[in-house]
Every structure is written in C-alpha cells, then in structure tokens.
PDB file of C-alpha atoms in Angstrom:
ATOM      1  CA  UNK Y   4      -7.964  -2.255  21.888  1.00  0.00           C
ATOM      2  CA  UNK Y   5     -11.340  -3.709  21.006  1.00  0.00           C
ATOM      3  CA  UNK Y   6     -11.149  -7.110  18.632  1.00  0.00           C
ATOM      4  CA  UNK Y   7     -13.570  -8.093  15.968  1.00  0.00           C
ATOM      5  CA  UNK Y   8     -12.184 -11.836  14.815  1.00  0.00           C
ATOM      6  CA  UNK Y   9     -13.725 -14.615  12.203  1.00  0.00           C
ATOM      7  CA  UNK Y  10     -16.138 -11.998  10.366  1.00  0.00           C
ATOM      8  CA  UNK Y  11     -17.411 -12.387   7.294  1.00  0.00           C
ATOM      9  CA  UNK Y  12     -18.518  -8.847   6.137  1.00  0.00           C
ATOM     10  CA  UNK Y  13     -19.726 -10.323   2.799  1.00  0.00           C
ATOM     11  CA  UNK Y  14     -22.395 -12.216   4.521  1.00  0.00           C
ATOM     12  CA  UNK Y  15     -22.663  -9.411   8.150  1.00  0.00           C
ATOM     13  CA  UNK Y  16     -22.885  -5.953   8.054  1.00  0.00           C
ATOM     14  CA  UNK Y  17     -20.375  -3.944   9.329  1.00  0.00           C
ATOM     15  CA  UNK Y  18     -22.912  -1.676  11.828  1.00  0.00           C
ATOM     16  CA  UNK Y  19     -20.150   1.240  12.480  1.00  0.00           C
ATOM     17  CA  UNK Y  20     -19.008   4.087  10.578  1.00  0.00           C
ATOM     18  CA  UNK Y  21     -16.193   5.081  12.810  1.00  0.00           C
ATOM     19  CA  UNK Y  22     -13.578   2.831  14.186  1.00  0.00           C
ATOM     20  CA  UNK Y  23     -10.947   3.673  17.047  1.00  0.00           C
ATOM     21  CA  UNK Y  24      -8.277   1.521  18.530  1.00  0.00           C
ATOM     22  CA  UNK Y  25      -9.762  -2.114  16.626  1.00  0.00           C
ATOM     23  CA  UNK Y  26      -8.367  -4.944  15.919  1.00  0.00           C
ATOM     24  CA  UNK Y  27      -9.897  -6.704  12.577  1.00  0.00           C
ATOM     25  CA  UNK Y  28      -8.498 -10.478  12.883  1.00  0.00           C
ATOM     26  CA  UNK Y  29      -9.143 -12.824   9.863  1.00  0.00           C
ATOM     27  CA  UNK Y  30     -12.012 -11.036   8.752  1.00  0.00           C
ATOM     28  CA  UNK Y  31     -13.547 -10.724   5.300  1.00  0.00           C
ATOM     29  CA  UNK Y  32     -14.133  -7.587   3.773  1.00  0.00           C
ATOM     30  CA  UNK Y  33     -16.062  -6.543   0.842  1.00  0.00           C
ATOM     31  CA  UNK Y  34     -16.768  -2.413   1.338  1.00  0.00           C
ATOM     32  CA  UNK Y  35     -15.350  -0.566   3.684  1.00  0.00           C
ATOM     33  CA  UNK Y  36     -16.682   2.664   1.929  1.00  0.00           C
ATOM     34  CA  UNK Y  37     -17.315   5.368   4.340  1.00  0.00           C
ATOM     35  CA  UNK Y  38     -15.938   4.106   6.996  1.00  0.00           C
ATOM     36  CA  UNK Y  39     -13.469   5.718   9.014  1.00  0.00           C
ATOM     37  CA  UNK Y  40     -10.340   3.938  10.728  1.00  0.00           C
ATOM     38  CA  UNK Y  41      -8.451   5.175  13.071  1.00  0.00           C
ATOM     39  CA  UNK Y  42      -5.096   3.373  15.075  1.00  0.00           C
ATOM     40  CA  UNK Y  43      -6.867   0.184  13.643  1.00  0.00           C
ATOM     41  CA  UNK Y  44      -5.256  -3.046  13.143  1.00  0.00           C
ATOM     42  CA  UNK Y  45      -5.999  -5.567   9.787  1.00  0.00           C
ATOM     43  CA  UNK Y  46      -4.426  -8.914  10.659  1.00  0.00           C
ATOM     44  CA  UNK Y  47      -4.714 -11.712   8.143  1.00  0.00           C
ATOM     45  CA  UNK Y  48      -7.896 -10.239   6.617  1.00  0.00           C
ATOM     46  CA  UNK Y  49      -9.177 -10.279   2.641  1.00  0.00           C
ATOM     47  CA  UNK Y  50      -9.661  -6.686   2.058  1.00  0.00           C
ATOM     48  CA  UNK Y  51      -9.436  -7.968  -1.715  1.00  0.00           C
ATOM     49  CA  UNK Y  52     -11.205  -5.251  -4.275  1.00  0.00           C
ATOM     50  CA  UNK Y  53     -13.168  -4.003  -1.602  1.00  0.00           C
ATOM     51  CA  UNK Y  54     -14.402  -0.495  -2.177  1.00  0.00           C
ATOM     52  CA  UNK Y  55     -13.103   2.215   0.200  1.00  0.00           C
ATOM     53  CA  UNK Y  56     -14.804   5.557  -1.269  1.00  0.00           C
ATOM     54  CA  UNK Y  57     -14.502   7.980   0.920  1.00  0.00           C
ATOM     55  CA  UNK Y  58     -13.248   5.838   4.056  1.00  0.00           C
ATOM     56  CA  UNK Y  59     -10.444   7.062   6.225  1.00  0.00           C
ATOM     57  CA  UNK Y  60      -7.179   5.152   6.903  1.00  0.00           C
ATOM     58  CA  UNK Y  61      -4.921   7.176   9.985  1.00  0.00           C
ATOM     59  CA  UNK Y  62      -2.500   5.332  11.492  1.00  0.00           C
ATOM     60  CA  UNK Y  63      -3.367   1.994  10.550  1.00  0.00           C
ATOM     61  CA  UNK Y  64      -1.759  -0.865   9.929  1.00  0.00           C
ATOM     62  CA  UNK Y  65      -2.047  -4.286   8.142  1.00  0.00           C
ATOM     63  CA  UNK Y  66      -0.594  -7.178   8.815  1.00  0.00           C
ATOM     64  CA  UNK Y  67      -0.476 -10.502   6.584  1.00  0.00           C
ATOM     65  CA  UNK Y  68      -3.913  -9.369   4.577  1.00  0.00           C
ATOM     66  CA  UNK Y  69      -4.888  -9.593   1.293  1.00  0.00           C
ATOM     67  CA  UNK Y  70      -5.458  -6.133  -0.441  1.00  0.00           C
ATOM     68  CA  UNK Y  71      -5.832  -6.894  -4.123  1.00  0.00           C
ATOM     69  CA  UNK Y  72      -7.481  -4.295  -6.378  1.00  0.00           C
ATOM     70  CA  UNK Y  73      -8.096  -2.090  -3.299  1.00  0.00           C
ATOM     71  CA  UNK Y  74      -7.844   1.379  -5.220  1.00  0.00           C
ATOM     72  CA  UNK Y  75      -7.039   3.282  -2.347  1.00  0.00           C
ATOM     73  CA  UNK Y  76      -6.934   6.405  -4.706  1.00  0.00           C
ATOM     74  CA  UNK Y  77     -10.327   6.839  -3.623  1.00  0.00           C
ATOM     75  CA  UNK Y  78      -9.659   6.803   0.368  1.00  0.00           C
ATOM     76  CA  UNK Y  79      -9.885   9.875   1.898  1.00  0.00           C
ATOM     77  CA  UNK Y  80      -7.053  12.034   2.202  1.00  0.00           C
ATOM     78  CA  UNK Y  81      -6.563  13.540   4.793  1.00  0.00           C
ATOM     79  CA  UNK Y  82      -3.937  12.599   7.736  1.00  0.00           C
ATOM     80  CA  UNK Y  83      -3.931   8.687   5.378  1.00  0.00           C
ATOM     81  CA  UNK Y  84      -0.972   6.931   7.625  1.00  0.00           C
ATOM     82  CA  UNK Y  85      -0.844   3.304   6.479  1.00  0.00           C
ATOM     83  CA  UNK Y  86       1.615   0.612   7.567  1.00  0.00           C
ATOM     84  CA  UNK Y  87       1.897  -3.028   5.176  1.00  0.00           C
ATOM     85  CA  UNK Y  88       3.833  -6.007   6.446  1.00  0.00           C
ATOM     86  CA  UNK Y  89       3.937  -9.564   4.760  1.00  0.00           C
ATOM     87  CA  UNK Y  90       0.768  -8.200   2.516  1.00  0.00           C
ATOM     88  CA  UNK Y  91      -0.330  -8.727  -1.001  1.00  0.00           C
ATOM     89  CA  UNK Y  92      -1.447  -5.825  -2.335  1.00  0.00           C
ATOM     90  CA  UNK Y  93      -1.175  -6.647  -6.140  1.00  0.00           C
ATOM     91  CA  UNK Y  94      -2.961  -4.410  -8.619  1.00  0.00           C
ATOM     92  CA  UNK Y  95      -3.549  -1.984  -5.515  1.00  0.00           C
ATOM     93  CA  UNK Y  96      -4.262   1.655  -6.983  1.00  0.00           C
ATOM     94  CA  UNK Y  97      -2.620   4.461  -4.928  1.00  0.00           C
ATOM     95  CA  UNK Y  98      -2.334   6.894  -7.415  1.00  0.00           C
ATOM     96  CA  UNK Y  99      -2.211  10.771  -6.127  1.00  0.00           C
ATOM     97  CA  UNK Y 100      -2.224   9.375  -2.941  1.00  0.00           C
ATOM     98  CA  UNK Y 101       0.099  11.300  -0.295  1.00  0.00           C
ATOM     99  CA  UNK Y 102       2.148   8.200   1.652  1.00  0.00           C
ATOM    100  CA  UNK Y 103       4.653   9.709   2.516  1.00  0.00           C
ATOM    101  CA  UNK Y 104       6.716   7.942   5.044  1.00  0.00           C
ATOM    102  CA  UNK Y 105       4.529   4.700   5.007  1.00  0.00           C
ATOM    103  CA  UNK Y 106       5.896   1.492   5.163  1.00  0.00           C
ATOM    104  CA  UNK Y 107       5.760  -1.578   3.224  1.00  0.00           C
ATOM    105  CA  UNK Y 108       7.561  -4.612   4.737  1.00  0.00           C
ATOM    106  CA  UNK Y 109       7.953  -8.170   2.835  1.00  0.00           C
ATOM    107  CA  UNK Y 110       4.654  -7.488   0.417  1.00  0.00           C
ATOM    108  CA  UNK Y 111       4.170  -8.171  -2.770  1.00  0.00           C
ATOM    109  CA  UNK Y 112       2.893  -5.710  -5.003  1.00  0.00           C
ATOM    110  CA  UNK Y 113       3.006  -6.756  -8.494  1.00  0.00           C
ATOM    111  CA  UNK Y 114       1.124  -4.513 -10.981  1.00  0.00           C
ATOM    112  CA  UNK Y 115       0.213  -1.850  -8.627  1.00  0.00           C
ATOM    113  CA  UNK Y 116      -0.170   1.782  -9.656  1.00  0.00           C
ATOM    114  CA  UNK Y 117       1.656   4.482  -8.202  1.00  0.00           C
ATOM    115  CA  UNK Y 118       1.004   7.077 -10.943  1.00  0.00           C
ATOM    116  CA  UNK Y 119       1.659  10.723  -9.377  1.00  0.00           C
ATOM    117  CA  UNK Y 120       1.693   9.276  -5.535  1.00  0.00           C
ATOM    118  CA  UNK Y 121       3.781  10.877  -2.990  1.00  0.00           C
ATOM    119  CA  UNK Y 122       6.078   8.234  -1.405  1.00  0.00           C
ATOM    120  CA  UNK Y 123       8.772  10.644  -0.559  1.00  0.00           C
ATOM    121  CA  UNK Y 124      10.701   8.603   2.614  1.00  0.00           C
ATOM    122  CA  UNK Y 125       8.746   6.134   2.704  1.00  0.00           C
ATOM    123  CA  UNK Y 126      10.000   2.706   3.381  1.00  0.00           C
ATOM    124  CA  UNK Y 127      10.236  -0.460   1.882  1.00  0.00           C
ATOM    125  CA  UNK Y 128      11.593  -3.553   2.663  1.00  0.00           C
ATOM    126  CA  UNK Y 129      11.969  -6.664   1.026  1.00  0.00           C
ATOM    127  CA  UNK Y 130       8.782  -5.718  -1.685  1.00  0.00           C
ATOM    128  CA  UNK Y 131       8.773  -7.313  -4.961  1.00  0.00           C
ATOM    129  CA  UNK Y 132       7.466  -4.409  -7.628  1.00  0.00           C
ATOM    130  CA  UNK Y 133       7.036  -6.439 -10.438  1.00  0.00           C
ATOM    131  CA  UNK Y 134       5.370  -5.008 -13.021  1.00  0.00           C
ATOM    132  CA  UNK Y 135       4.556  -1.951 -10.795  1.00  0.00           C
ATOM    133  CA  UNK Y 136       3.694   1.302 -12.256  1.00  0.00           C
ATOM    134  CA  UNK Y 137       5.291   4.770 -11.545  1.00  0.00           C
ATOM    135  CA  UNK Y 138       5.042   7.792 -13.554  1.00  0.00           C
ATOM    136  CA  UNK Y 139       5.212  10.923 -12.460  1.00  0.00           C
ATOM    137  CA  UNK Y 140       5.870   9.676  -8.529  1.00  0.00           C
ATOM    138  CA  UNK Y 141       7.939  11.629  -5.803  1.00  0.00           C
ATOM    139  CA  UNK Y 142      10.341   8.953  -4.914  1.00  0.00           C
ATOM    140  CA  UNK Y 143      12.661  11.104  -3.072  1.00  0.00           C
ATOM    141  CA  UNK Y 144      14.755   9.644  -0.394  1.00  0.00           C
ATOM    142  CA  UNK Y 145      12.739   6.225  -0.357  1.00  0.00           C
ATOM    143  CA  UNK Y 146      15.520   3.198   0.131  1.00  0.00           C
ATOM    144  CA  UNK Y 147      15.170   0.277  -2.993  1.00  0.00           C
ATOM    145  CA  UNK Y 148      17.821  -1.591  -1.517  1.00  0.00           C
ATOM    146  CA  UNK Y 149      16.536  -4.742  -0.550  1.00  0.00           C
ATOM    147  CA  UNK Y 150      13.648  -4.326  -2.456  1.00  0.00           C
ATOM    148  CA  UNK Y 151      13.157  -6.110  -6.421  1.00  0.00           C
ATOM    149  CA  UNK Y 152      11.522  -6.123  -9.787  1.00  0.00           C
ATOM    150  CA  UNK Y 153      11.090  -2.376  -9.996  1.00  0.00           C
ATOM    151  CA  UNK Y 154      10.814  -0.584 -13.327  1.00  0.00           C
ATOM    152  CA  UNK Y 155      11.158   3.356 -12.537  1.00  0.00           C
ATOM    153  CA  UNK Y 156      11.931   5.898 -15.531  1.00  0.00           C
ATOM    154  CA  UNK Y 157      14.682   8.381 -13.825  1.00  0.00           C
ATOM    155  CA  UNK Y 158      13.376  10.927 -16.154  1.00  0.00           C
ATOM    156  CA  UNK Y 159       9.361  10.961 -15.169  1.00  0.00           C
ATOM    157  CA  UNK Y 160       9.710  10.223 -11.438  1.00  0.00           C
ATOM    158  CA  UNK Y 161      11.655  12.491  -8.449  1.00  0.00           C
ATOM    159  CA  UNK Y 162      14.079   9.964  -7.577  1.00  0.00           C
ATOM    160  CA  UNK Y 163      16.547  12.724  -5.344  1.00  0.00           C
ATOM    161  CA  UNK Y 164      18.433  10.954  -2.675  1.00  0.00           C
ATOM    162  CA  UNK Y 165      16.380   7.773  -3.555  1.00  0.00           C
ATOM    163  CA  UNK Y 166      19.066   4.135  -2.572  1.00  0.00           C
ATOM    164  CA  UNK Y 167      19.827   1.616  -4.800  1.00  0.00           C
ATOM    165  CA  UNK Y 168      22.178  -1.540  -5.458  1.00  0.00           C
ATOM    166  CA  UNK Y 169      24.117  -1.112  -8.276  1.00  0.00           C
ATOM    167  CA  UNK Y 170      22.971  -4.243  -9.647  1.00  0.00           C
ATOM    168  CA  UNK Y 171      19.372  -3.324  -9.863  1.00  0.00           C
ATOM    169  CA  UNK Y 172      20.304  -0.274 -11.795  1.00  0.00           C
ATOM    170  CA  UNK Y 173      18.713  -2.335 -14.907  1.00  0.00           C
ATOM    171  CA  UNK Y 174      15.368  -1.422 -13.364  1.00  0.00           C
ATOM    172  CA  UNK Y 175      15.913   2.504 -14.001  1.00  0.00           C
ATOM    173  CA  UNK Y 176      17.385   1.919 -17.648  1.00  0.00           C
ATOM    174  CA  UNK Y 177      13.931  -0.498 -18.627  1.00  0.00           C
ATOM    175  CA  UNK Y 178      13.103   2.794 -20.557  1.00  0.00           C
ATOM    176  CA  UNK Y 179      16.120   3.093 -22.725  1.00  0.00           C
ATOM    177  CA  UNK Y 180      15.812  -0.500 -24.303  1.00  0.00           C
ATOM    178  CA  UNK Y 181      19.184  -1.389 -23.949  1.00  0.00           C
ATOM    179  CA  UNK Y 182      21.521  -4.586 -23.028  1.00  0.00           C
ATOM    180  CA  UNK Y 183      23.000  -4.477 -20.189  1.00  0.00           C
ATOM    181  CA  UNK Y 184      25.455  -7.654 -19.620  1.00  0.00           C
TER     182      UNK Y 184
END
C-alpha cells in the first residue's frame, strides 16, 4: 500500500484522479471531487466540508478523521463501501445514499442527515446520534444497542428487526411528545 503523509491539499494539488491501495495519513483535504478511491485508507485526516461530487468511495475506510459537512449524498454511487472508526462526522449528509452494511465505530455524528439512506445491517457501535436526522431511512436489522442520542420516528423509518435497549426506547417515542418517567 502506497502512503501519502503530512499533506496539505489546501495549499498542494492532489495530481491523481484515481487512487488504489493508499494510505492518506494526517492529510488535509479540501476537494476530493472527482476523484476515485479505491481500498484507500484516511487516517487522522480533515476531510472537513470538502466537496466530493462525483468521487468514488469502494472499500474505504477512515480512521480518526474529521468529516464535517462532507455531503456524501453527492459521492458516486456505485459499489460506495465505507468504513468510520473514532470519526467525527457531524452535519455529514448521506441522504439516498445506499450503506448498507457499513460501519461506524466510536464516531460522533451529531446533526447528520440520513433522510431516505439505506443503512439496512449496517453497524454501529458506540455512535452518539444526537440531533441526527432520519426520515424515511431503511433501518432494518441495524443494532442501536450501544449506540446513544438517537431520535427515530417508528412510523417514517423501516426499523424491522432493528436492536434496541429498552431504556433508549425514549428515542423512538421523541415524536409522540410524551413523558416518559
């Protein structure tokens, strides 16, 4: 695997339009538009509201990076495969975005939108959803369990098979405006 480390993309241009088998350590990155990735490794980059129009994400994975405002709605579809551990992707925008089975370990994703996003089996892991949006979103047979802060309306969202502790049931009732005690 090849290693780019200690770039600043703001300040270098990023000469490639495809990437195979990379590893991206503490790098800075302001547009990664058009730019395909592929079995690529982030690790503690800022990837914060960079533009990714039309880029391509398959099989890649990011690790301790900073992904704030990254609408990834505007990614490229097909074969997306994206992995997230100890990341903070707050405000990220995923929505109609097919992640199935994609994982999201120890991040924080406060305020990010989910709208209409495909997350069936997916996994997540110790993610704090605070103030996180999810209408419409296939949900099915994704595992909340250690997971906190979620708001999700049982009525606009697939939630079949989906896991939960009984004392974060509050976070599927947020719609009814009622007390629970």
């Amino acid at each position: 695997m090849e290693s780019i480390n200690n770039m600043d993309f703001t300040v270098e241009v990023l000469r490639q339009d495809n990437f195979e088998q990379f590893k991206f350590k503490n790098c800075i990155f302001p547009d990664l538009s058009g730019i395909d990735f592929i079995d690529c490794l982030f690790e503690d980059c800022n990837i914060s509201n960079a533009r990714v129009a039309n880029s391509k994400f398959s099989d890649v994975e990011f690790v301790n990076c900073k992904l704030t405002g990254v609408n990834f709605s505007e990614s490229k579809d097909f074969a997306f495969a994206a992995r997230f551990q100890n990341c903070i992707l707050d405000y990220a925008i995923f929505e109609r975005k097919k992640l199935n089975k994609s994982e999201f370990m120890n991040c924080k994703i406060h305020g990010a939108d989910f709208t209409q996003a495909d997350l069936s089996k997916s996994r997540f892991q110790n993610c704090d959803f605070w103030d996180a949006v999810f209408s419409n979103t296939n949900l099915a047979g994704v595992d909340f369990t250690t997971s906190k802060n979620f708001s999700i309306d049982p009525t606009s969202n697939n939630i079949r098979k989906a896991k939960f502790l009984s004392s974060d049931l509050a976070g599927l009732l947020t719609k009814f405006d009622i007390i629970i005690k």
